[in-house]
């Protein structure tokens, strides 16, 4: 048995809907600008340019029902509601045709973004890490196994802040669908069991204030309710 010099931490994990078991989270990959209307609101031409990715630490996940501190170092925190894919296996150069075989299940999540730090990073050609991969930046609902719900490709996705609808779209509007995303990403990194993929947000991203309650849903997949105190 490995002897560690300091006490090792528990794996980050998420609940699985209807189960006592939990899903261990390894890494969190996120797709940028994967809905045309969101690309446009961010001032970009939604051409089908190759997908691009950024990541968050695995322990940035926040589970359904939590209240977490409002993030530091931002005056412009944005919500981005997204379909989340949870992988049960991985590999390199996965073909689209078998990509869904690696999916354990799906959830709804929110890619919290320090938009002010991201705008500055874009302007100065600096990395996005501190605008995307901060503590508690990946609220995510319980995972629904694909064995129960199949592989959703046409479903309403909604985010409410304090009861008011802020984002409402359909996951069928993704520029790169889930198999294409898995195939492409597996050409950049070897995907592994436990990886989560946040698949991008529809339009309507906006500022969240201290004390806000975020309620997210994807029809047929699940819901998520997290408060930033
Ligand atoms: Mn996003």
Coordinates of N, CA and C and ligand atoms in Angstrom, one line a residue:
X1 N 0.8 -1.2 0.0 CA 0.0 0.0 0.0 C 0.9 1.3 0.0
X2 N 0.5 2.2 -0.8 CA 1.2 3.5 -0.9 C 1.2 4.2 0.4
X3 N 2.4 4.7 0.9 CA 2.4 5.5 2.1 C 2.6 6.9 1.7
X4 N 1.6 7.8 2.1 CA 1.7 9.2 1.7 C 2.2 10.0 2.8
X5 N 3.0 11.1 2.4 CA 3.6 11.9 3.4 C 2.6 12.8 4.1
X6 N 1.5 13.2 3.4 CA 0.4 13.9 4.1 C -0.8 13.1 3.9
X7 N -1.8 13.4 4.7 CA -3.1 12.7 4.6 C -3.7 12.9 3.2
X8 N -4.0 11.8 2.4 CA -4.7 12.0 1.1 C -6.1 12.4 1.3
X9 N -6.7 13.1 0.4 CA -8.0 13.6 0.4 C -9.0 12.6 -0.2
X10 N -10.3 12.9 0.1 CA -11.3 12.0 -0.5 C -11.5 12.4 -2.0
X11 N -11.8 11.4 -2.8 CA -12.1 11.8 -4.2 C -13.3 12.7 -4.3
X12 N -13.2 13.7 -5.1 CA -14.5 14.5 -5.4 C -15.5 13.5 -6.0
X13 N -16.8 13.7 -5.7 CA -17.8 12.8 -6.3 C -19.1 13.5 -6.4
X14 N -20.0 12.9 -7.1 CA -21.4 13.4 -7.3 C -22.4 12.3 -7.0
X15 N -23.6 12.6 -6.5 CA -24.6 11.6 -6.3 C -25.1 11.1 -7.6
X16 N -25.5 9.8 -7.6 CA -26.2 9.2 -8.8 C -27.7 9.1 -8.4
X17 N -28.5 9.7 -9.3 CA -29.9 9.7 -9.0 C -30.5 8.3 -8.7
X18 N -31.2 8.1 -7.6 CA -31.8 6.8 -7.3 C -30.9 5.8 -6.9
X19 N -29.7 6.1 -6.4 CA -28.7 5.1 -6.0 C -28.0 5.6 -4.7
X20 N -27.5 4.6 -4.0 CA -26.6 5.0 -2.8 C -25.2 5.2 -3.3
X21 N -24.9 4.7 -4.5 CA -23.5 4.9 -5.0 C -23.3 6.3 -5.5
X22 N -22.0 6.7 -5.5 CA -21.6 8.0 -6.0 C -20.7 7.9 -7.2
X23 N -20.7 8.9 -8.0 CA -19.9 8.9 -9.2 C -18.6 9.7 -8.9
X24 N -17.4 9.0 -8.9 CA -16.1 9.6 -8.6 C -15.7 10.5 -9.8
X25 N -15.4 11.8 -9.4 CA -15.0 12.8 -10.5 C -13.5 12.9 -10.6
X26 N -13.1 12.7 -11.8 CA -11.6 12.8 -12.1 C -11.2 14.1 -12.6
X27 N -11.6 14.5 -13.8 CA -11.3 15.8 -14.3 C -12.6 16.4 -14.9
X28 N -12.6 17.8 -15.1 CA -13.7 18.4 -15.7 C -13.2 19.2 -16.9
X29 N -13.7 18.7 -18.1 CA -13.4 19.4 -19.3 C -14.7 20.2 -19.7
X30 N -14.5 21.4 -20.4 CA -15.6 22.2 -20.8 C -15.4 22.6 -22.2
X31 N -16.5 22.6 -23.0 CA -16.5 23.1 -24.4 C -16.8 24.5 -24.4
X32 N -16.0 25.3 -25.1 CA -16.3 26.8 -25.3 C -17.2 27.0 -26.5
X33 N -18.1 28.0 -26.3 CA -19.0 28.5 -27.4 C -19.5 27.4 -28.3
X34 N -20.4 26.5 -27.7 CA -20.9 25.4 -28.5 C -22.3 25.6 -28.9
X35 N -22.9 26.8 -28.7 CA -24.2 27.1 -29.2 C -24.0 28.4 -30.0
X36 N -24.6 28.5 -31.2 CA -24.4 29.6 -32.1 C -24.9 30.9 -31.4
X37 N -26.0 30.9 -30.8 CA -26.6 32.1 -30.2 C -25.7 32.6 -29.1
X38 N -25.1 31.7 -28.4 CA -24.2 32.2 -27.3 C -22.9 32.7 -27.9
X39 N -22.4 32.1 -28.9 CA -21.2 32.6 -29.6 C -21.4 34.0 -30.0
X40 N -22.6 34.2 -30.6 CA -22.9 35.6 -31.1 C -23.0 36.6 -30.0
X41 N -23.6 36.2 -28.8 CA -23.7 37.2 -27.7 C -22.3 37.5 -27.1
X42 N -21.4 36.5 -27.3 CA -20.0 36.8 -26.9 C -19.2 37.5 -27.9
X43 N -19.8 37.9 -29.0 CA -19.2 38.7 -30.0 C -18.4 37.9 -31.0
X44 N -18.7 36.6 -31.2 CA -18.0 35.7 -32.1 C -18.9 35.3 -33.2
X45 N -18.3 34.9 -34.3 CA -19.0 34.4 -35.5 C -19.1 32.9 -35.2
X46 N -20.4 32.4 -35.2 CA -20.6 31.0 -34.8 C -20.3 30.1 -36.0
X47 N -19.2 30.2 -36.7 CA -18.8 29.3 -37.7 C -18.5 28.0 -37.1
X48 N -18.6 26.9 -37.8 CA -18.3 25.6 -37.3 C -16.8 25.4 -37.3
X49 N -16.1 26.3 -36.5 CA -14.7 26.1 -36.3 C -14.5 25.0 -35.4
X50 N -13.3 24.3 -35.3 CA -13.1 23.2 -34.4 C -13.5 23.6 -33.0
X51 N -14.0 22.6 -32.2 CA -14.3 22.9 -30.8 C -13.0 23.2 -30.0
X52 N -13.2 24.1 -29.0 CA -12.0 24.3 -28.1 C -12.5 24.0 -26.7
X53 N -11.5 23.7 -25.8 CA -11.8 23.2 -24.5 C -10.9 24.0 -23.4
X54 N -11.5 24.0 -22.3 CA -10.8 24.5 -21.1 C -11.1 23.5 -20.0
X55 N -10.5 23.6 -18.8 CA -10.9 22.7 -17.7 C -11.0 23.3 -16.4
X56 N -11.6 22.6 -15.5 CA -11.7 23.0 -14.1 C -11.2 21.8 -13.3
X57 N -10.7 22.1 -12.0 CA -10.3 21.0 -11.2 C -11.5 20.1 -10.8
X58 N -11.2 18.8 -10.7 CA -12.3 17.9 -10.3 C -13.0 18.3 -9.0
X59 N -12.3 18.9 -8.1 CA -12.9 19.2 -6.8 C -13.6 20.6 -6.9
X60 N -13.8 21.1 -8.1 CA -14.7 22.3 -8.2 C -16.1 22.0 -8.2
X61 N -16.5 20.7 -8.3 CA -17.9 20.3 -8.3 C -18.6 20.7 -7.0
X62 N -19.8 21.1 -7.2 CA -20.7 21.4 -6.0 C -22.0 20.6 -6.3
X63 N -22.5 19.9 -5.3 CA -23.6 19.0 -5.5 C -24.9 19.7 -5.3
X64 N -26.0 19.2 -5.9 CA -27.3 19.6 -5.7 C -27.7 19.9 -4.3
X65 N -28.4 21.0 -4.0 CA -28.8 21.3 -2.6 C -27.8 22.0 -1.8
X66 N -26.6 22.3 -2.3 CA -25.6 23.0 -1.5 C -25.8 24.5 -1.5
X67 N -25.2 25.1 -0.4 CA -25.0 26.5 -0.4 C -23.5 26.7 -0.3
X68 N -22.9 27.5 -1.1 CA -21.4 27.6 -1.1 C -21.1 29.1 -1.1
X69 N -19.9 29.5 -0.7 CA -19.6 30.9 -0.7 C -19.5 31.5 -2.0
X70 N -19.9 32.8 -2.1 CA -19.8 33.5 -3.4 C -18.3 33.6 -3.7
X71 N -17.9 33.4 -5.0 CA -16.5 33.4 -5.3 C -15.8 34.8 -5.0
X72 N -14.6 34.7 -4.7 CA -13.7 35.9 -4.5 C -13.4 36.5 -5.8
X73 N -12.8 37.7 -5.8 CA -12.1 38.3 -6.9 C -12.9 38.5 -8.2
X74 N -14.2 38.7 -8.0 CA -15.0 39.0 -9.2 C -16.2 40.0 -8.8
X75 N -16.4 40.9 -9.8 CA -17.6 41.8 -9.7 C -18.6 41.4 -10.8
X76 N -18.3 40.4 -11.6 CA -19.2 40.0 -12.7 C -19.2 38.5 -12.9
X77 N -19.7 37.8 -11.9 CA -19.9 36.3 -12.0 C -21.0 36.0 -12.9
X78 N -20.8 35.1 -13.9 CA -21.8 34.7 -14.8 C -22.2 33.3 -14.7
X79 N -23.5 33.0 -15.0 CA -24.0 31.6 -15.0 C -24.0 31.1 -16.5
X80 N -23.6 29.9 -16.7 CA -23.7 29.2 -18.0 C -24.3 27.8 -17.7
X81 N -25.6 27.6 -18.0 CA -26.2 26.3 -17.8 C -25.8 25.3 -18.9
X82 N -25.5 24.1 -18.5 CA -24.9 23.2 -19.5 C -25.3 21.7 -19.2
X83 N -25.5 20.9 -20.3 CA -25.6 19.5 -20.2 C -24.2 18.9 -19.8
X84 N -24.2 18.1 -18.8 CA -22.9 17.5 -18.4 C -22.9 16.0 -18.7
X85 N -21.8 15.5 -19.3 CA -21.6 14.1 -19.7 C -20.6 13.5 -18.7
X86 N -21.0 12.4 -18.1 CA -20.1 11.7 -17.2 C -19.6 10.4 -17.8
X87 N -18.3 10.2 -17.9 CA -17.7 9.1 -18.6 C -17.4 7.9 -17.6
X88 N -17.7 6.7 -18.1 CA -17.4 5.5 -17.3 C -16.1 4.8 -17.8
X89 N -15.6 5.2 -19.0 CA -14.4 4.7 -19.6 C -13.9 5.7 -20.5
X90 N -12.7 5.5 -21.1 CA -12.2 6.5 -21.9 C -11.3 6.0 -23.0
X91 N -10.3 6.7 -23.4 CA -9.4 6.2 -24.4 C -8.9 7.4 -25.3
X92 N -8.0 7.1 -26.2 CA -7.5 8.1 -27.1 C -8.1 7.8 -28.5
X93 N -8.3 8.9 -29.2 CA -8.8 8.9 -30.6 C -10.1 8.0 -30.7
X94 N -11.0 8.3 -29.8 CA -12.3 7.5 -29.8 C -13.1 7.9 -31.1
X95 N -13.6 6.9 -31.9 CA -14.4 7.3 -33.0 C -15.8 7.7 -32.6
X96 N -16.4 8.6 -33.4 CA -17.7 9.1 -33.0 C -18.7 7.9 -32.9
X97 N -18.5 6.9 -33.7 CA -19.5 5.8 -33.8 C -19.6 5.1 -32.5
X98 N -18.5 5.0 -31.7 CA -18.5 4.3 -30.4 C -18.4 5.2 -29.2
X99 N -18.5 6.6 -29.5 CA -18.2 7.5 -28.4 C -19.2 7.3 -27.2
X100 N -20.5 7.1 -27.6 CA -21.5 7.0 -26.5 C -21.4 5.8 -25.6
X101 N -20.6 4.8 -26.1 CA -20.4 3.6 -25.3 C -19.6 3.9 -24.0
X102 N -18.9 5.1 -24.0 CA -18.1 5.5 -22.9 C -18.8 6.3 -21.9
X103 N -20.1 6.6 -22.2 CA -20.9 7.5 -21.3 C -21.6 6.8 -20.2
X104 N -21.3 7.1 -19.0 CA -22.1 6.5 -17.8 C -23.4 7.2 -17.7
X105 N -23.5 8.5 -17.8 CA -24.7 9.2 -17.6 C -24.6 10.7 -17.9
X106 N -25.7 11.4 -17.5 CA -25.8 12.8 -17.8 C -26.3 13.6 -16.6
X107 N -26.0 14.9 -16.5 CA -26.5 15.7 -15.4 C -26.7 17.1 -16.0
X108 N -27.3 18.0 -15.2 CA -27.3 19.4 -15.6 C -26.3 20.1 -14.7
X109 N -25.5 21.0 -15.2 CA -24.5 21.7 -14.4 C -24.5 23.2 -14.8
X110 N -23.7 24.0 -14.0 CA -23.5 25.4 -14.3 C -22.0 25.7 -14.3
X111 N -21.6 26.2 -15.5 CA -20.2 26.6 -15.6 C -20.1 28.0 -15.1
X112 N -19.8 28.2 -13.8 CA -19.7 29.6 -13.3 C -18.4 30.2 -13.8
X113 N -18.5 31.5 -14.2 CA -17.4 32.2 -14.9 C -17.2 33.5 -14.3
X114 N -16.0 33.8 -13.9 CA -15.7 35.2 -13.5 C -15.5 36.0 -14.8
X115 N -16.6 36.6 -15.4 CA -16.5 37.2 -16.7 C -15.5 38.3 -16.8
X116 N -15.4 39.1 -15.7 CA -14.5 40.2 -15.7 C -13.0 39.7 -15.8
X117 N -12.7 38.6 -15.1 CA -11.3 38.1 -15.3 C -11.1 37.5 -16.6
X118 N -12.2 36.8 -17.2 CA -12.1 36.2 -18.5 C -11.9 37.3 -19.6
X119 N -12.7 38.4 -19.5 CA -12.5 39.5 -20.4 C -11.1 40.1 -20.4
X120 N -10.5 40.2 -19.2 CA -9.2 40.7 -19.1 C -8.2 39.7 -19.7
X121 N -8.4 38.4 -19.4 CA -7.5 37.4 -19.9 C -7.5 37.4 -21.5
X122 N -8.8 37.5 -22.0 CA -8.9 37.6 -23.5 C -8.1 38.7 -24.1
X123 N -8.3 39.9 -23.5 CA -7.6 41.1 -23.9 C -6.1 41.0 -23.9
X124 N -5.6 40.4 -22.8 CA -4.2 40.3 -22.6 C -3.6 39.0 -23.1
X125 N -4.4 38.2 -23.8 CA -3.9 36.9 -24.3 C -3.3 36.0 -23.2
X126 N -4.0 36.0 -22.1 CA -3.6 35.2 -20.9 C -4.5 34.0 -20.8
X127 N -4.1 33.0 -20.0 CA -4.9 31.8 -19.8 C -6.2 32.1 -19.1
X128 N -7.2 31.2 -19.3 CA -8.6 31.4 -18.7 C -8.7 30.7 -17.3
X129 N -7.6 30.1 -16.8 CA -7.8 29.2 -15.6 C -8.5 29.9 -14.5
X130 N -8.0 31.1 -14.1 CA -8.6 31.8 -12.9 C -10.0 32.4 -13.2
X131 N -10.4 32.4 -14.4 CA -11.8 32.9 -14.7 C -12.8 31.7 -14.8
X132 N -12.2 30.5 -14.9 CA -13.1 29.3 -15.1 C -12.9 28.3 -14.1
X133 N -11.7 28.1 -13.6 CA -11.4 26.9 -12.8 C -11.2 27.2 -11.3
X134 N -12.0 28.0 -10.7 CA -11.9 28.4 -9.3 C -12.7 27.5 -8.4
X135 N -12.6 27.7 -7.1 CA -13.3 26.9 -6.1 C -14.8 27.0 -6.4
X136 N -15.4 25.8 -6.3 CA -16.9 25.7 -6.4 C -17.4 26.3 -7.7
X137 N -16.6 26.2 -8.8 CA -17.0 26.8 -10.1 C -17.8 25.8 -10.9
X138 N -18.1 24.6 -10.4 CA -18.8 23.6 -11.3 C -20.0 22.9 -10.5
X139 N -21.0 23.7 -10.2 CA -22.2 23.1 -9.6 C -22.8 22.1 -10.6
X140 N -23.2 20.9 -10.1 CA -23.7 19.9 -11.0 C -24.7 19.0 -10.2
X141 N -25.8 18.7 -10.9 CA -26.9 17.9 -10.3 C -26.5 16.4 -10.2
X142 N -27.3 15.6 -9.7 CA -27.1 14.2 -9.6 C -27.0 13.6 -11.0
X143 N -26.2 12.6 -11.2 CA -26.0 12.0 -12.5 C -27.1 10.9 -12.7
X144 N -27.8 11.0 -13.9 CA -28.7 10.0 -14.3 C -28.1 9.0 -15.3
X145 N -28.1 7.7 -15.0 CA -27.4 6.8 -15.8 C -28.0 6.7 -17.2
X146 N -27.2 6.6 -18.2 CA -27.7 6.5 -19.6 C -28.5 5.2 -19.8
X147 N -28.2 4.2 -18.9 CA -29.0 3.0 -18.9 C -30.4 3.2 -18.6
X148 N -30.7 4.3 -17.9 CA -32.2 4.6 -17.6 C -32.8 5.6 -18.6
X149 N -32.0 6.6 -19.0 CA -32.6 7.7 -19.8 C -32.1 7.7 -21.2
X150 N -31.2 6.8 -21.6 CA -30.7 6.9 -23.0 C -29.7 8.0 -23.1
X151 N -29.5 8.5 -24.3 CA -28.6 9.6 -24.6 C -29.3 10.8 -25.2
X152 N -29.6 11.7 -24.3 CA -30.5 12.9 -24.8 C -29.8 13.7 -25.8
X153 N -30.6 14.1 -26.9 CA -30.0 15.0 -27.9 C -31.0 16.1 -28.2
X154 N -32.2 16.0 -27.7 CA -33.2 17.0 -27.9 C -34.0 17.2 -26.6
X155 N -33.6 18.2 -25.9 CA -34.3 18.4 -24.6 C -34.1 19.9 -24.2
X156 N -35.2 20.4 -23.5 CA -35.1 21.8 -23.1 C -34.1 21.9 -21.9
X157 N -33.4 23.0 -21.9 CA -32.4 23.3 -20.9 C -32.7 24.7 -20.4
X158 N -32.8 24.8 -19.0 CA -33.3 26.0 -18.4 C -32.5 26.4 -17.2
X159 N -32.2 27.7 -17.0 CA -31.6 28.1 -15.8 C -32.5 29.3 -15.2
X160 N -32.8 29.2 -13.9 CA -33.5 30.3 -13.2 C -32.6 30.8 -12.2
X161 N -32.6 32.1 -12.0 CA -31.9 32.8 -10.9 C -33.0 33.4 -10.0
X162 N -33.1 33.0 -8.8 CA -34.1 33.5 -7.8 C -35.5 33.4 -8.5
X163 N -35.7 32.3 -9.1 CA -37.1 32.0 -9.7 C -37.4 32.6 -11.0
X164 N -36.4 33.4 -11.5 CA -36.7 34.1 -12.8 C -35.9 33.4 -13.9
X165 N -36.5 33.0 -15.0 CA -35.9 32.3 -16.1 C -34.8 33.3 -16.8
X166 N -33.6 32.8 -16.8 CA -32.5 33.6 -17.4 C -32.0 32.9 -18.7
X167 N -32.0 31.6 -18.7 CA -31.6 30.9 -20.0 C -32.6 29.8 -20.2
X168 N -33.0 29.7 -21.5 CA -33.9 28.7 -21.9 C -33.6 28.3 -23.4
X169 N -33.1 27.1 -23.6 CA -32.7 26.6 -24.9 C -33.0 25.2 -25.1
X170 N -32.4 24.6 -26.1 CA -32.5 23.2 -26.3 C -31.2 22.6 -26.7
X171 N -30.8 21.5 -26.1 CA -29.5 20.9 -26.3 C -29.3 20.5 -27.8
X172 N -30.5 20.4 -28.6 CA -30.3 20.1 -30.0 C -29.6 21.2 -30.8
X173 N -29.4 22.4 -30.1 CA -28.8 23.5 -30.8 C -27.2 23.5 -30.6
X174 N -26.7 22.4 -30.0 CA -25.2 22.4 -29.9 C -24.6 22.3 -31.2
X175 N -23.5 23.1 -31.4 CA -22.7 23.0 -32.7 C -22.0 21.7 -32.8
X176 N -21.4 21.2 -31.7 CA -20.7 19.9 -31.7 C -21.5 19.0 -30.7
X177 N -22.1 18.0 -31.2 CA -22.9 17.1 -30.4 C -22.0 16.3 -29.5
X178 N -22.7 15.5 -28.6 CA -21.9 14.7 -27.6 C -20.9 13.7 -28.2
X179 N -21.3 12.9 -29.2 CA -20.3 12.0 -29.8 C -19.1 12.7 -30.5
X180 N -19.5 13.8 -31.2 CA -18.4 14.6 -31.8 C -17.4 15.2 -30.8
X181 N -18.0 15.7 -29.7 CA -17.2 16.3 -28.7 C -16.2 15.3 -28.0
X182 N -16.8 14.1 -27.7 CA -15.9 13.1 -27.1 C -14.8 12.7 -28.1
X183 N -15.2 12.5 -29.4 CA -14.2 12.1 -30.4 C -13.1 13.1 -30.5
X184 N -13.5 14.4 -30.6 CA -12.5 15.5 -30.7 C -11.6 15.6 -29.5
X185 N -12.2 15.6 -28.3 CA -11.5 15.8 -27.1 C -10.5 14.6 -26.9
X186 N -10.9 13.4 -27.3 CA -10.0 12.3 -27.1 C -8.8 12.3 -28.0
X187 N -8.8 13.2 -29.0 CA -7.6 13.4 -29.8 C -6.6 14.4 -29.2
X188 N -7.1 15.1 -28.1 CA -6.2 16.0 -27.4 C -5.7 15.5 -26.1
X189 N -6.5 14.7 -25.4 CA -6.1 14.0 -24.2 C -6.7 12.6 -24.2
X190 N -6.0 11.7 -23.4 CA -6.6 10.4 -23.2 C -7.7 10.5 -22.2
X191 N -9.0 10.3 -22.6 CA -10.1 10.4 -21.7 C -10.1 9.2 -20.7
X192 N -10.6 9.5 -19.5 CA -10.6 8.4 -18.5 C -12.0 8.3 -17.8
X193 N -12.2 7.2 -17.2 CA -13.4 7.0 -16.4 C -13.4 8.1 -15.3
X194 N -14.5 8.7 -15.0 CA -14.6 9.7 -14.0 C -14.5 11.1 -14.6
X195 N -14.1 11.2 -15.8 CA -14.1 12.6 -16.4 C -15.5 13.1 -16.7
X196 N -15.7 14.4 -16.4 CA -16.9 15.1 -16.8 C -16.7 16.0 -17.9
X197 N -17.7 16.1 -18.8 CA -17.6 17.1 -19.9 C -18.8 18.0 -19.8
X198 N -18.5 19.3 -19.6 CA -19.6 20.4 -19.7 C -19.6 20.8 -21.1
X199 N -20.8 20.7 -21.7 CA -20.9 20.7 -23.2 C -21.3 22.1 -23.8
X200 N -21.1 23.1 -23.0 CA -21.4 24.5 -23.5 C -22.8 25.0 -23.2
X201 N -23.0 26.3 -23.3 CA -24.2 26.9 -22.8 C -25.0 27.6 -23.9
X202 N -26.3 27.6 -23.9 CA -27.1 28.4 -24.8 C -27.0 29.9 -24.4
X203 N -27.7 30.7 -25.2 CA -27.6 32.2 -24.9 C -28.3 32.5 -23.6
X204 N -28.0 33.8 -23.2 CA -28.7 34.3 -22.0 C -27.8 34.4 -20.8
X205 N -26.5 34.1 -21.0 CA -25.6 34.2 -19.8 C -25.7 35.6 -19.2
X206 N -25.6 35.7 -17.9 CA -25.7 37.0 -17.3 C -25.2 37.0 -15.8
X207 N -25.2 38.1 -15.2 CA -24.5 38.3 -13.9 C -25.4 37.6 -12.8
X208 N -24.7 37.1 -11.8 CA -25.3 36.5 -10.6 C -24.8 37.3 -9.4
X209 N -25.7 37.6 -8.5 CA -25.3 38.4 -7.3 C -25.2 37.5 -6.1
X210 N -24.5 38.0 -5.1 CA -24.4 37.3 -3.8 C -25.8 37.0 -3.3
X211 N -25.9 35.8 -2.8 CA -27.2 35.4 -2.3 C -28.1 34.8 -3.3
X212 N -27.7 34.6 -4.5 CA -28.5 34.1 -5.6 C -28.7 32.6 -5.5
X213 N -30.0 32.2 -5.8 CA -30.3 30.8 -5.9 C -30.3 30.4 -7.4
X214 N -29.5 29.4 -7.8 CA -29.5 28.9 -9.2 C -30.2 27.6 -9.3
X215 N -31.3 27.6 -10.1 CA -32.0 26.3 -10.4 C -31.9 26.0 -11.8
X216 N -31.3 24.8 -12.1 CA -31.1 24.4 -13.5 C -31.8 23.1 -13.8
X217 N -32.2 22.9 -15.1 CA -32.8 21.7 -15.4 C -32.5 21.3 -16.9
X218 N -32.4 20.1 -17.2 CA -32.5 19.5 -18.5 C -33.6 18.5 -18.5
X219 N -34.7 18.7 -19.3 CA -35.8 17.8 -19.3 C -35.3 16.4 -19.6
X220 N -35.8 15.5 -18.7 CA -35.5 14.1 -18.9 C -34.1 13.7 -18.3
X221 N -33.4 14.7 -17.8 CA -32.1 14.4 -17.2 C -32.1 14.7 -15.7
X222 N -32.5 15.9 -15.4 CA -32.6 16.2 -14.0 C -32.5 17.7 -13.7
X223 N -32.4 18.0 -12.4 CA -32.4 19.3 -11.9 C -31.2 19.6 -11.0
X224 N -31.0 20.8 -10.7 CA -29.9 21.2 -9.8 C -30.3 22.5 -9.1
X225 N -30.1 22.6 -7.8 CA -30.5 23.8 -7.0 C -29.3 24.2 -6.1
X226 N -28.6 25.2 -6.4 CA -27.4 25.6 -5.6 C -27.5 27.1 -5.3
X227 N -27.2 27.5 -4.0 CA -27.2 28.9 -3.6 C -25.8 29.4 -3.3
X228 N -25.5 30.6 -3.8 CA -24.2 31.3 -3.5 C -24.4 32.3 -2.4
X229 N -23.9 32.1 -1.2 CA -24.3 32.9 -0.1 C -23.4 34.2 -0.1
Ligands
LIG1 MN1 -19.4 27.2 -20.5

